[in-house]
PDB file of C-alpha atoms in Angstrom:
ATOM      1  CA  UNK A   1     -27.362 -27.476  22.887  1.00 46.00           C
ATOM      2  CA  UNK A   2     -27.554 -29.595  19.763  1.00 44.00           C
ATOM      3  CA  UNK A   3     -24.353 -30.849  18.274  1.00 54.00           C
ATOM      4  CA  UNK A   4     -23.531 -30.355  14.615  1.00 49.00           C
ATOM      5  CA  UNK A   5     -24.517 -33.933  13.828  1.00 43.00           C
ATOM      6  CA  UNK A   6     -27.872 -33.507  15.553  1.00 49.00           C
ATOM      7  CA  UNK A   7     -28.517 -30.301  13.615  1.00 48.00           C
ATOM      8  CA  UNK A   8     -27.861 -32.007  10.306  1.00 40.00           C
ATOM      9  CA  UNK A   9     -30.105 -34.914  11.253  1.00 41.00           C
ATOM     10  CA  UNK A  10     -32.830 -32.505  12.317  1.00 46.00           C
ATOM     11  CA  UNK A  11     -32.626 -30.670   9.003  1.00 43.00           C
ATOM     12  CA  UNK A  12     -32.980 -33.939   7.125  1.00 38.00           C
ATOM     13  CA  UNK A  13     -35.903 -34.870   9.371  1.00 43.00           C
ATOM     14  CA  UNK A  14     -34.143 -38.063  10.390  1.00 40.00           C
ATOM     15  CA  UNK A  15     -33.616 -39.083  13.964  1.00 39.00           C
ATOM     16  CA  UNK A  16     -30.196 -40.263  15.093  1.00 40.00           C
ATOM     17  CA  UNK A  17     -31.706 -43.475  16.372  1.00 43.00           C
ATOM     18  CA  UNK A  18     -32.995 -44.316  12.902  1.00 40.00           C
ATOM     19  CA  UNK A  19     -29.573 -43.655  11.384  1.00 38.00           C
ATOM     20  CA  UNK A  20     -27.897 -45.918  13.928  1.00 42.00           C
ATOM     21  CA  UNK A  21     -30.427 -48.681  13.356  1.00 40.00           C
ATOM     22  CA  UNK A  22     -30.032 -48.451   9.601  1.00 39.00           C
ATOM     23  CA  UNK A  23     -26.228 -48.590   9.720  1.00 40.00           C
ATOM     24  CA  UNK A  24     -26.337 -51.490  12.172  1.00 41.00           C
ATOM     25  CA  UNK A  25     -28.737 -53.366   9.920  1.00 35.00           C
ATOM     26  CA  UNK A  26     -26.450 -52.803   6.908  1.00 40.00           C
ATOM     27  CA  UNK A  27     -23.433 -54.108   8.822  1.00 43.00           C
ATOM     28  CA  UNK A  28     -25.359 -57.201   9.848  1.00 42.00           C
ATOM     29  CA  UNK A  29     -26.652 -57.957   6.396  1.00 41.00           C
ATOM     30  CA  UNK A  30     -23.540 -57.324   4.337  1.00 57.00           C
ATOM     31  CA  UNK A  31     -21.091 -59.483   6.385  1.00 78.00           C
ATOM     32  CA  UNK A  32     -18.158 -58.218   4.358  1.00 82.00           C
ATOM     33  CA  UNK A  33     -14.602 -59.126   5.354  1.00 81.00           C
ATOM     34  CA  UNK A  34     -12.094 -56.401   4.606  1.00 81.00           C
ATOM     35  CA  UNK A  35      -9.213 -57.599   2.455  1.00 78.00           C
ATOM     36  CA  UNK A  36      -6.980 -55.230   4.429  1.00 78.00           C
ATOM     37  CA  UNK A  37      -7.849 -56.662   7.842  1.00 84.00           C
ATOM     38  CA  UNK A  38      -5.118 -58.372   9.833  1.00 88.00           C
ATOM     39  CA  UNK A  39      -7.160 -61.519  10.428  1.00 89.00           C
ATOM     40  CA  UNK A  40      -7.834 -62.021   6.716  1.00 88.00           C
ATOM     41  CA  UNK A  41      -4.198 -61.360   5.854  1.00 88.00           C
ATOM     42  CA  UNK A  42      -3.182 -64.152   8.255  1.00 91.00           C
ATOM     43  CA  UNK A  43      -5.706 -66.487   6.608  1.00 92.00           C
ATOM     44  CA  UNK A  44      -4.523 -65.470   3.123  1.00 91.00           C
ATOM     45  CA  UNK A  45      -0.900 -66.177   4.108  1.00 91.00           C
ATOM     46  CA  UNK A  46      -1.881 -69.568   5.536  1.00 93.00           C
ATOM     47  CA  UNK A  47      -3.656 -70.516   2.290  1.00 93.00           C
ATOM     48  CA  UNK A  48      -0.589 -69.413   0.289  1.00 92.00           C
ATOM     49  CA  UNK A  49       1.686 -71.640   2.397  1.00 92.00           C
ATOM     50  CA  UNK A  50      -0.729 -74.579   2.118  1.00 93.00           C
ATOM     51  CA  UNK A  51      -0.840 -74.135  -1.659  1.00 92.00           C
ATOM     52  CA  UNK A  52       2.962 -74.382  -1.708  1.00 91.00           C
ATOM     53  CA  UNK A  53       2.722 -77.635   0.279  1.00 91.00           C
ATOM     54  CA  UNK A  54       0.018 -78.944  -2.059  1.00 91.00           C
ATOM     55  CA  UNK A  55       2.294 -78.247  -5.027  1.00 91.00           C
ATOM     56  CA  UNK A  56       4.635 -80.916  -3.642  1.00 92.00           C
ATOM     57  CA  UNK A  57       2.215 -83.430  -2.183  1.00 90.00           C
ATOM     58  CA  UNK A  58      -0.218 -83.705  -5.117  1.00 90.00           C
ATOM     59  CA  UNK A  59       2.241 -85.073  -7.744  1.00 92.00           C
ATOM     60  CA  UNK A  60       3.981 -87.133  -5.056  1.00 91.00           C
ATOM     61  CA  UNK A  61       0.748 -88.848  -4.034  1.00 88.00           C
ATOM     62  CA  UNK A  62      -0.221 -89.415  -7.658  1.00 89.00           C
ATOM     63  CA  UNK A  63       3.052 -91.095  -8.618  1.00 90.00           C
ATOM     64  CA  UNK A  64       4.224 -92.923  -5.519  1.00 89.00           C
ATOM     65  CA  UNK A  65       1.244 -93.198  -3.148  1.00 85.00           C
ATOM     66  CA  UNK A  66      -1.781 -93.842  -5.397  1.00 74.00           C
ATOM     67  CA  UNK A  67      -3.401 -96.110  -2.798  1.00 70.00           C
ATOM     68  CA  UNK A  68      -3.809 -93.179  -0.374  1.00 69.00           C
ATOM     69  CA  UNK A  69      -6.878 -91.519  -1.918  1.00 63.00           C
ATOM     70  CA  UNK A  70      -7.675 -89.331   1.088  1.00 69.00           C
ATOM     71  CA  UNK A  71      -4.123 -88.137   1.689  1.00 69.00           C
ATOM     72  CA  UNK A  72      -4.940 -84.574   0.676  1.00 76.00           C
ATOM     73  CA  UNK A  73      -8.349 -84.336   2.331  1.00 80.00           C
ATOM     74  CA  UNK A  74      -7.093 -82.153   5.227  1.00 83.00           C
ATOM     75  CA  UNK A  75      -5.638 -79.674   2.738  1.00 85.00           C
ATOM     76  CA  UNK A  76      -8.806 -79.778   0.630  1.00 88.00           C
ATOM     77  CA  UNK A  77     -10.912 -78.671   3.607  1.00 90.00           C
ATOM     78  CA  UNK A  78      -8.932 -75.444   3.946  1.00 92.00           C
ATOM     79  CA  UNK A  79      -9.428 -74.629   0.264  1.00 93.00           C
ATOM     80  CA  UNK A  80     -13.166 -75.421   0.431  1.00 93.00           C
ATOM     81  CA  UNK A  81     -13.472 -72.910   3.252  1.00 93.00           C
ATOM     82  CA  UNK A  82     -11.406 -70.371   1.324  1.00 93.00           C
ATOM     83  CA  UNK A  83     -13.725 -70.553  -1.701  1.00 92.00           C
ATOM     84  CA  UNK A  84     -16.755 -69.784   0.459  1.00 91.00           C
ATOM     85  CA  UNK A  85     -14.928 -67.029   2.325  1.00 91.00           C
ATOM     86  CA  UNK A  86     -13.839 -65.303  -0.895  1.00 89.00           C
ATOM     87  CA  UNK A  87     -17.472 -64.453  -1.640  1.00 88.00           C
ATOM     88  CA  UNK A  88     -17.458 -62.279   1.484  1.00 87.00           C
ATOM     89  CA  UNK A  89     -14.083 -60.555   1.029  1.00 85.00           C
ATOM     90  CA  UNK A  90     -13.975 -56.988  -0.235  1.00 81.00           C
ATOM     91  CA  UNK A  91     -12.433 -56.349  -3.634  1.00 77.00           C
ATOM     92  CA  UNK A  92      -9.544 -53.832  -3.727  1.00 74.00           C
ATOM     93  CA  UNK A  93      -9.794 -50.801  -5.969  1.00 67.00           C
ATOM     94  CA  UNK A  94      -7.688 -51.006  -9.113  1.00 63.00           C
ATOM     95  CA  UNK A  95      -7.009 -47.805 -11.000  1.00 54.00           C
ATOM     96  CA  UNK A  96     -10.182 -45.900 -11.825  1.00 51.00           C
ATOM     97  CA  UNK A  97     -12.352 -48.928 -11.166  1.00 54.00           C
ATOM     98  CA  UNK A  98     -14.637 -48.535  -8.161  1.00 53.00           C
ATOM     99  CA  UNK A  99     -16.082 -51.670  -6.663  1.00 50.00           C
ATOM    100  CA  UNK A 100     -18.843 -51.457  -4.092  1.00 48.00           C
ATOM    101  CA  UNK A 101     -17.387 -53.816  -1.521  1.00 57.00           C
ATOM    102  CA  UNK A 102     -20.681 -54.010   0.379  1.00 57.00           C
ATOM    103  CA  UNK A 103     -22.541 -55.685  -2.475  1.00 72.00           C
ATOM    104  CA  UNK A 104     -22.180 -59.452  -2.570  1.00 74.00           C
ATOM    105  CA  UNK A 105     -23.289 -59.655  -6.182  1.00 79.00           C
ATOM    106  CA  UNK A 106     -20.442 -57.484  -7.442  1.00 80.00           C
ATOM    107  CA  UNK A 107     -17.901 -59.361  -5.344  1.00 81.00           C
ATOM    108  CA  UNK A 108     -19.193 -62.709  -6.630  1.00 82.00           C
ATOM    109  CA  UNK A 109     -19.208 -61.423 -10.211  1.00 84.00           C
ATOM    110  CA  UNK A 110     -15.596 -60.313  -9.911  1.00 85.00           C
ATOM    111  CA  UNK A 111     -14.595 -63.664  -8.411  1.00 86.00           C
ATOM    112  CA  UNK A 112     -16.467 -65.583 -11.111  1.00 86.00           C
ATOM    113  CA  UNK A 113     -14.582 -63.878 -13.946  1.00 85.00           C
ATOM    114  CA  UNK A 114     -11.707 -66.350 -13.646  1.00 82.00           C
ATOM    115  CA  UNK A 115     -10.461 -67.411 -10.236  1.00 88.00           C
ATOM    116  CA  UNK A 116     -13.665 -69.119  -9.076  1.00 90.00           C
ATOM    117  CA  UNK A 117     -13.406 -71.715 -11.832  1.00 92.00           C
ATOM    118  CA  UNK A 118      -9.717 -72.321 -11.157  1.00 91.00           C
ATOM    119  CA  UNK A 119     -10.456 -72.790  -7.473  1.00 92.00           C
ATOM    120  CA  UNK A 120     -13.320 -75.203  -8.212  1.00 92.00           C
ATOM    121  CA  UNK A 121     -11.052 -77.293 -10.441  1.00 92.00           C
ATOM    122  CA  UNK A 122      -8.399 -77.291  -7.711  1.00 91.00           C
ATOM    123  CA  UNK A 123     -10.764 -78.904  -5.174  1.00 90.00           C
ATOM    124  CA  UNK A 124     -12.950 -81.053  -7.429  1.00 90.00           C
ATOM    125  CA  UNK A 125     -12.614 -84.739  -6.382  1.00 85.00           C
ATOM    126  CA  UNK A 126     -11.744 -86.147  -9.809  1.00 85.00           C
ATOM    127  CA  UNK A 127     -10.133 -89.296  -8.387  1.00 80.00           C
ATOM    128  CA  UNK A 128     -13.292 -90.186  -6.446  1.00 80.00           C
ATOM    129  CA  UNK A 129     -15.558 -89.764  -9.482  1.00 83.00           C
ATOM    130  CA  UNK A 130     -13.448 -91.013 -12.385  1.00 82.00           C
ATOM    131  CA  UNK A 131     -11.113 -93.239 -10.407  1.00 75.00           C
ATOM    132  CA  UNK A 132      -7.324 -93.031 -10.346  1.00 74.00           C
ATOM    133  CA  UNK A 133      -6.451 -95.654 -12.910  1.00 79.00           C
ATOM    134  CA  UNK A 134      -4.606 -94.967 -16.153  1.00 82.00           C
ATOM    135  CA  UNK A 135      -4.596 -91.456 -17.503  1.00 87.00           C
ATOM    136  CA  UNK A 136      -7.351 -90.375 -15.109  1.00 87.00           C
ATOM    137  CA  UNK A 137      -4.588 -90.014 -12.515  1.00 87.00           C
ATOM    138  CA  UNK A 138      -3.481 -86.793 -14.158  1.00 90.00           C
ATOM    139  CA  UNK A 139      -6.797 -85.123 -13.307  1.00 89.00           C
ATOM    140  CA  UNK A 140      -5.438 -84.768  -9.781  1.00 88.00           C
ATOM    141  CA  UNK A 141      -2.926 -82.256 -11.129  1.00 90.00           C
ATOM    142  CA  UNK A 142      -5.705 -79.678 -11.385  1.00 92.00           C
ATOM    143  CA  UNK A 143      -4.913 -79.128  -7.713  1.00 91.00           C
ATOM    144  CA  UNK A 144      -1.781 -77.327  -8.861  1.00 91.00           C
ATOM    145  CA  UNK A 145      -4.013 -74.364  -9.711  1.00 92.00           C
ATOM    146  CA  UNK A 146      -3.813 -73.663  -5.995  1.00 91.00           C
ATOM    147  CA  UNK A 147      -0.353 -72.235  -6.569  1.00 90.00           C
ATOM    148  CA  UNK A 148      -2.019 -69.087  -7.847  1.00 88.00           C
ATOM    149  CA  UNK A 149      -2.182 -68.256  -4.127  1.00 87.00           C
ATOM    150  CA  UNK A 150       1.514 -68.796  -3.461  1.00 86.00           C
ATOM    151  CA  UNK A 151       3.322 -66.623  -5.993  1.00 81.00           C
ATOM    152  CA  UNK A 152       1.211 -63.489  -5.224  1.00 82.00           C
ATOM    153  CA  UNK A 153       2.557 -63.831  -1.684  1.00 83.00           C
ATOM    154  CA  UNK A 154       6.102 -63.512  -3.033  1.00 79.00           C
ATOM    155  CA  UNK A 155       5.056 -60.500  -5.100  1.00 78.00           C
ATOM    156  CA  UNK A 156       3.624 -58.866  -1.988  1.00 79.00           C
ATOM    157  CA  UNK A 157       6.815 -59.586  -0.061  1.00 80.00           C
ATOM    158  CA  UNK A 158       8.835 -57.896  -2.815  1.00 75.00           C
ATOM    159  CA  UNK A 159       7.119 -54.622  -1.883  1.00 76.00           C
ATOM    160  CA  UNK A 160       8.204 -54.841   1.751  1.00 76.00           C
ATOM    161  CA  UNK A 161      10.954 -52.291   2.354  1.00 75.00           C
ATOM    162  CA  UNK A 162      13.123 -54.450   4.621  1.00 78.00           C
ATOM    163  CA  UNK A 163      12.884 -57.531   2.379  1.00 76.00           C
ATOM    164  CA  UNK A 164      15.965 -57.962   0.105  1.00 79.00           C
ATOM    165  CA  UNK A 165      14.531 -57.947  -3.404  1.00 76.00           C
ATOM    166  CA  UNK A 166      17.431 -59.799  -4.995  1.00 76.00           C
ATOM    167  CA  UNK A 167      17.334 -62.801  -2.661  1.00 80.00           C
ATOM    168  CA  UNK A 168      13.548 -62.947  -2.755  1.00 80.00           C
ATOM    169  CA  UNK A 169      13.628 -63.052  -6.544  1.00 78.00           C
ATOM    170  CA  UNK A 170      16.267 -65.768  -6.424  1.00 80.00           C
ATOM    171  CA  UNK A 171      14.062 -67.752  -4.052  1.00 83.00           C
ATOM    172  CA  UNK A 172      11.103 -67.359  -6.423  1.00 81.00           C
ATOM    173  CA  UNK A 173      13.006 -68.704  -9.420  1.00 81.00           C
ATOM    174  CA  UNK A 174      14.536 -71.445  -7.289  1.00 85.00           C
ATOM    175  CA  UNK A 175      11.033 -72.546  -6.319  1.00 86.00           C
ATOM    176  CA  UNK A 176      10.022 -72.577  -9.987  1.00 85.00           C
ATOM    177  CA  UNK A 177      12.983 -74.804 -10.835  1.00 86.00           C
ATOM    178  CA  UNK A 178      12.299 -77.127  -7.883  1.00 90.00           C
ATOM    179  CA  UNK A 179       8.630 -77.431  -8.791  1.00 91.00           C
ATOM    180  CA  UNK A 180       9.475 -78.082 -12.425  1.00 89.00           C
ATOM    181  CA  UNK A 181      11.936 -80.858 -11.521  1.00 91.00           C
ATOM    182  CA  UNK A 182       9.594 -82.400  -8.954  1.00 94.00           C
ATOM    183  CA  UNK A 183       6.575 -82.432 -11.295  1.00 93.00           C
ATOM    184  CA  UNK A 184       8.634 -83.828 -14.190  1.00 92.00           C
ATOM    185  CA  UNK A 185       9.976 -86.660 -12.039  1.00 94.00           C
ATOM    186  CA  UNK A 186       6.546 -87.624 -10.705  1.00 94.00           C
ATOM    187  CA  UNK A 187       4.863 -87.536 -14.116  1.00 94.00           C
ATOM    188  CA  UNK A 188       7.693 -89.484 -15.757  1.00 94.00           C
ATOM    189  CA  UNK A 189       7.381 -92.289 -13.206  1.00 94.00           C
ATOM    190  CA  UNK A 190       3.570 -92.251 -13.496  1.00 94.00           C
ATOM    191  CA  UNK A 191       3.812 -92.799 -17.255  1.00 93.00           C
ATOM    192  CA  UNK A 192       5.897 -95.923 -16.674  1.00 93.00           C
ATOM    193  CA  UNK A 193       3.356 -97.088 -14.105  1.00 92.00           C
ATOM    194  CA  UNK A 194       0.479 -96.579 -16.561  1.00 92.00           C
ATOM    195  CA  UNK A 195       2.282 -98.942 -18.948  1.00 90.00           C
ATOM    196  CA  UNK A 196       2.623-101.428 -16.045  1.00 89.00           C
ATOM    197  CA  UNK A 197       6.416-101.163 -16.256  1.00 91.00           C
ATOM    198  CA  UNK A 198       6.389-103.359 -19.363  1.00 90.00           C
ATOM    199  CA  UNK A 199       9.081-103.554 -22.031  1.00 90.00           C
ATOM    200  CA  UNK A 200       7.862-100.298 -23.594  1.00 90.00           C
ATOM    201  CA  UNK A 201       8.562 -98.233 -20.451  1.00 91.00           C
ATOM    202  CA  UNK A 202      11.751 -96.500 -19.376  1.00 93.00           C
ATOM    203  CA  UNK A 203      11.808 -98.448 -16.104  1.00 93.00           C
ATOM    204  CA  UNK A 204      12.034-101.818 -17.854  1.00 91.00           C
ATOM    205  CA  UNK A 205      14.721-100.698 -20.303  1.00 90.00           C
ATOM    206  CA  UNK A 206      16.822 -98.367 -18.157  1.00 91.00           C
ATOM    207  CA  UNK A 207      16.176 -99.308 -14.522  1.00 90.00           C
ATOM    208  CA  UNK A 208      14.829-102.879 -14.410  1.00 91.00           C
ATOM    209  CA  UNK A 209      13.365-103.829 -11.065  1.00 90.00           C
ATOM    210  CA  UNK A 210      12.843-100.214  -9.990  1.00 91.00           C
ATOM    211  CA  UNK A 211       9.135-100.867  -9.409  1.00 89.00           C
ATOM    212  CA  UNK A 212      10.093-103.219  -6.558  1.00 91.00           C
ATOM    213  CA  UNK A 213      12.526-100.790  -4.934  1.00 92.00           C
ATOM    214  CA  UNK A 214      11.611 -98.532  -1.980  1.00 92.00           C
ATOM    215  CA  UNK A 215       9.710 -95.356  -2.764  1.00 92.00           C
ATOM    216  CA  UNK A 216      12.749 -93.224  -1.931  1.00 92.00           C
ATOM    217  CA  UNK A 217      14.814 -95.026  -4.593  1.00 94.00           C
ATOM    218  CA  UNK A 218      12.037 -94.639  -7.159  1.00 94.00           C
ATOM    219  CA  UNK A 219      11.757 -90.920  -6.472  1.00 95.00           C
ATOM    220  CA  UNK A 220      15.499 -90.233  -6.465  1.00 95.00           C
ATOM    221  CA  UNK A 221      15.919 -92.123  -9.764  1.00 94.00           C
ATOM    222  CA  UNK A 222      13.061 -90.186 -11.363  1.00 94.00           C
ATOM    223  CA  UNK A 223      14.371 -86.887  -9.989  1.00 94.00           C
ATOM    224  CA  UNK A 224      17.838 -87.712 -11.308  1.00 93.00           C
ATOM    225  CA  UNK A 225      16.362 -88.072 -14.798  1.00 92.00           C
ATOM    226  CA  UNK A 226      14.387 -84.843 -14.418  1.00 91.00           C
ATOM    227  CA  UNK A 227      17.358 -82.724 -13.339  1.00 90.00           C
ATOM    228  CA  UNK A 228      19.745 -84.088 -15.974  1.00 89.00           C
ATOM    229  CA  UNK A 229      17.083 -83.529 -18.645  1.00 86.00           C
ATOM    230  CA  UNK A 230      15.940 -80.067 -17.567  1.00 83.00           C
ATOM    231  CA  UNK A 231      19.537 -78.844 -17.250  1.00 81.00           C
ATOM    232  CA  UNK A 232      20.207 -80.234 -20.763  1.00 75.00           C
ATOM    233  CA  UNK A 233      23.021 -82.445 -19.427  1.00 77.00           C
ATOM    234  CA  UNK A 234      21.270 -85.621 -20.518  1.00 72.00           C
ATOM    235  CA  UNK A 235      23.658 -88.485 -19.772  1.00 77.00           C
ATOM    236  CA  UNK A 236      21.442 -90.829 -21.771  1.00 78.00           C
ATOM    237  CA  UNK A 237      21.353 -93.613 -19.184  1.00 86.00           C
ATOM    238  CA  UNK A 238      17.615 -92.965 -18.721  1.00 88.00           C
ATOM    239  CA  UNK A 239      15.613 -92.126 -21.826  1.00 88.00           C
ATOM    240  CA  UNK A 240      11.980 -92.263 -22.984  1.00 90.00           C
ATOM    241  CA  UNK A 241      10.862 -95.478 -24.627  1.00 90.00           C
ATOM    242  CA  UNK A 242       7.297 -94.826 -25.864  1.00 92.00           C
ATOM    243  CA  UNK A 243       5.325 -91.961 -27.358  1.00 93.00           C
ATOM    244  CA  UNK A 244       3.818 -90.906 -24.030  1.00 91.00           C
ATOM    245  CA  UNK A 245       7.224 -90.573 -22.430  1.00 91.00           C
ATOM    246  CA  UNK A 246       8.687 -88.827 -25.475  1.00 92.00           C
ATOM    247  CA  UNK A 247       5.824 -86.320 -25.491  1.00 92.00           C
ATOM    248  CA  UNK A 248       6.369 -85.530 -21.823  1.00 91.00           C
ATOM    249  CA  UNK A 249      10.139 -85.171 -22.289  1.00 88.00           C
ATOM    250  CA  UNK A 250       9.567 -82.650 -25.071  1.00 88.00           C
ATOM    251  CA  UNK A 251       7.112 -80.730 -22.892  1.00 87.00           C
ATOM    252  CA  UNK A 252       9.501 -80.730 -19.919  1.00 84.00           C
ATOM    253  CA  UNK A 253      12.385 -79.491 -22.054  1.00 82.00           C
ATOM    254  CA  UNK A 254      10.230 -76.699 -23.478  1.00 84.00           C
ATOM    255  CA  UNK A 255       9.201 -75.609 -19.955  1.00 80.00           C
ATOM    256  CA  UNK A 256      12.845 -75.649 -18.919  1.00 77.00           C
ATOM    257  CA  UNK A 257      13.824 -73.397 -21.815  1.00 77.00           C
ATOM    258  CA  UNK A 258      11.092 -70.909 -20.927  1.00 78.00           C
ATOM    259  CA  UNK A 259      12.315 -70.805 -17.337  1.00 72.00           C
ATOM    260  CA  UNK A 260      15.913 -70.338 -18.473  1.00 72.00           C
ATOM    261  CA  UNK A 261      14.933 -67.459 -20.751  1.00 74.00           C
ATOM    262  CA  UNK A 262      13.058 -65.764 -17.943  1.00 68.00           C
ATOM    263  CA  UNK A 263      16.000 -66.132 -15.560  1.00 65.00           C
ATOM    264  CA  UNK A 264      18.402 -64.737 -18.161  1.00 65.00           C
ATOM    265  CA  UNK A 265      16.092 -61.787 -18.750  1.00 64.00           C
ATOM    266  CA  UNK A 266      15.917 -61.045 -15.035  1.00 62.00           C
ATOM    267  CA  UNK A 267      19.692 -61.430 -14.771  1.00 62.00           C
ATOM    268  CA  UNK A 268      20.182 -58.747 -17.406  1.00 62.00           C
ATOM    269  CA  UNK A 269      17.771 -56.495 -15.549  1.00 58.00           C
ATOM    270  CA  UNK A 270      19.821 -56.895 -12.360  1.00 56.00           C
ATOM    271  CA  UNK A 271      23.001 -56.112 -14.304  1.00 57.00           C
ATOM    272  CA  UNK A 272      21.468 -52.913 -15.679  1.00 57.00           C
ATOM    273  CA  UNK A 273      20.312 -51.858 -12.228  1.00 54.00           C
ATOM    274  CA  UNK A 274      23.702 -52.447 -10.616  1.00 55.00           C
ATOM    275  CA  UNK A 275      25.506 -50.650 -13.442  1.00 55.00           C
ATOM    276  CA  UNK A 276      23.427 -47.545 -12.853  1.00 54.00           C
TER     277      UNK A 276
END
């Protein structure tokens, strides 16, 4: 006796063997990775963690280890692989939008709208093409675009029922403050290095001989300036001495104010929630 499936296939004048062959051929040709699969979620989490690590190592290598040009090559390999893999990952449905996840062209088109170009900039070897002398050093900071992978991980964790939302939000803003201080310290020291630590740099005027000190002393001194500046304490013992340093100080202070405003806004939201 024919099954219901066989009856339908017979009515359509299609053999079951042909249907199986066609579906198998489609699976082989599409090679689509589901964004909901466990294996891809593990890979996505790994890339998010590596992007967090890269957010620390990139400015650190630029400011204090410029001679190590291939220091980030192991991390770069992971992100090269991730760019290629993204072209084969299904796109989640958003609202009324329906994306055919089996069509590579639509997936690539969606990826190319924005994130593809950010990812290319984050892995492009600027220091090997333009060198790492002078202001070309700052081209390495395009790698910080990788952090677009890290903060979505925190957003996803906020939706987990057993994850305490308050402490996760505090961790997120703490990471923002740590990154801001770390980047400011590294860039501030790099600006003095670009000026060869001459009499127009903050190192010569405020911390003479710092360029000959161990790397740990150089970093702690720069971080001390960054924290006292970003928290608006500003003891004045370390201050900018040229236009480049003044421009960066103004930019760092503006970023700090934006972060403070955002934290105050979230604090008021927490107060309203607890009051209710």
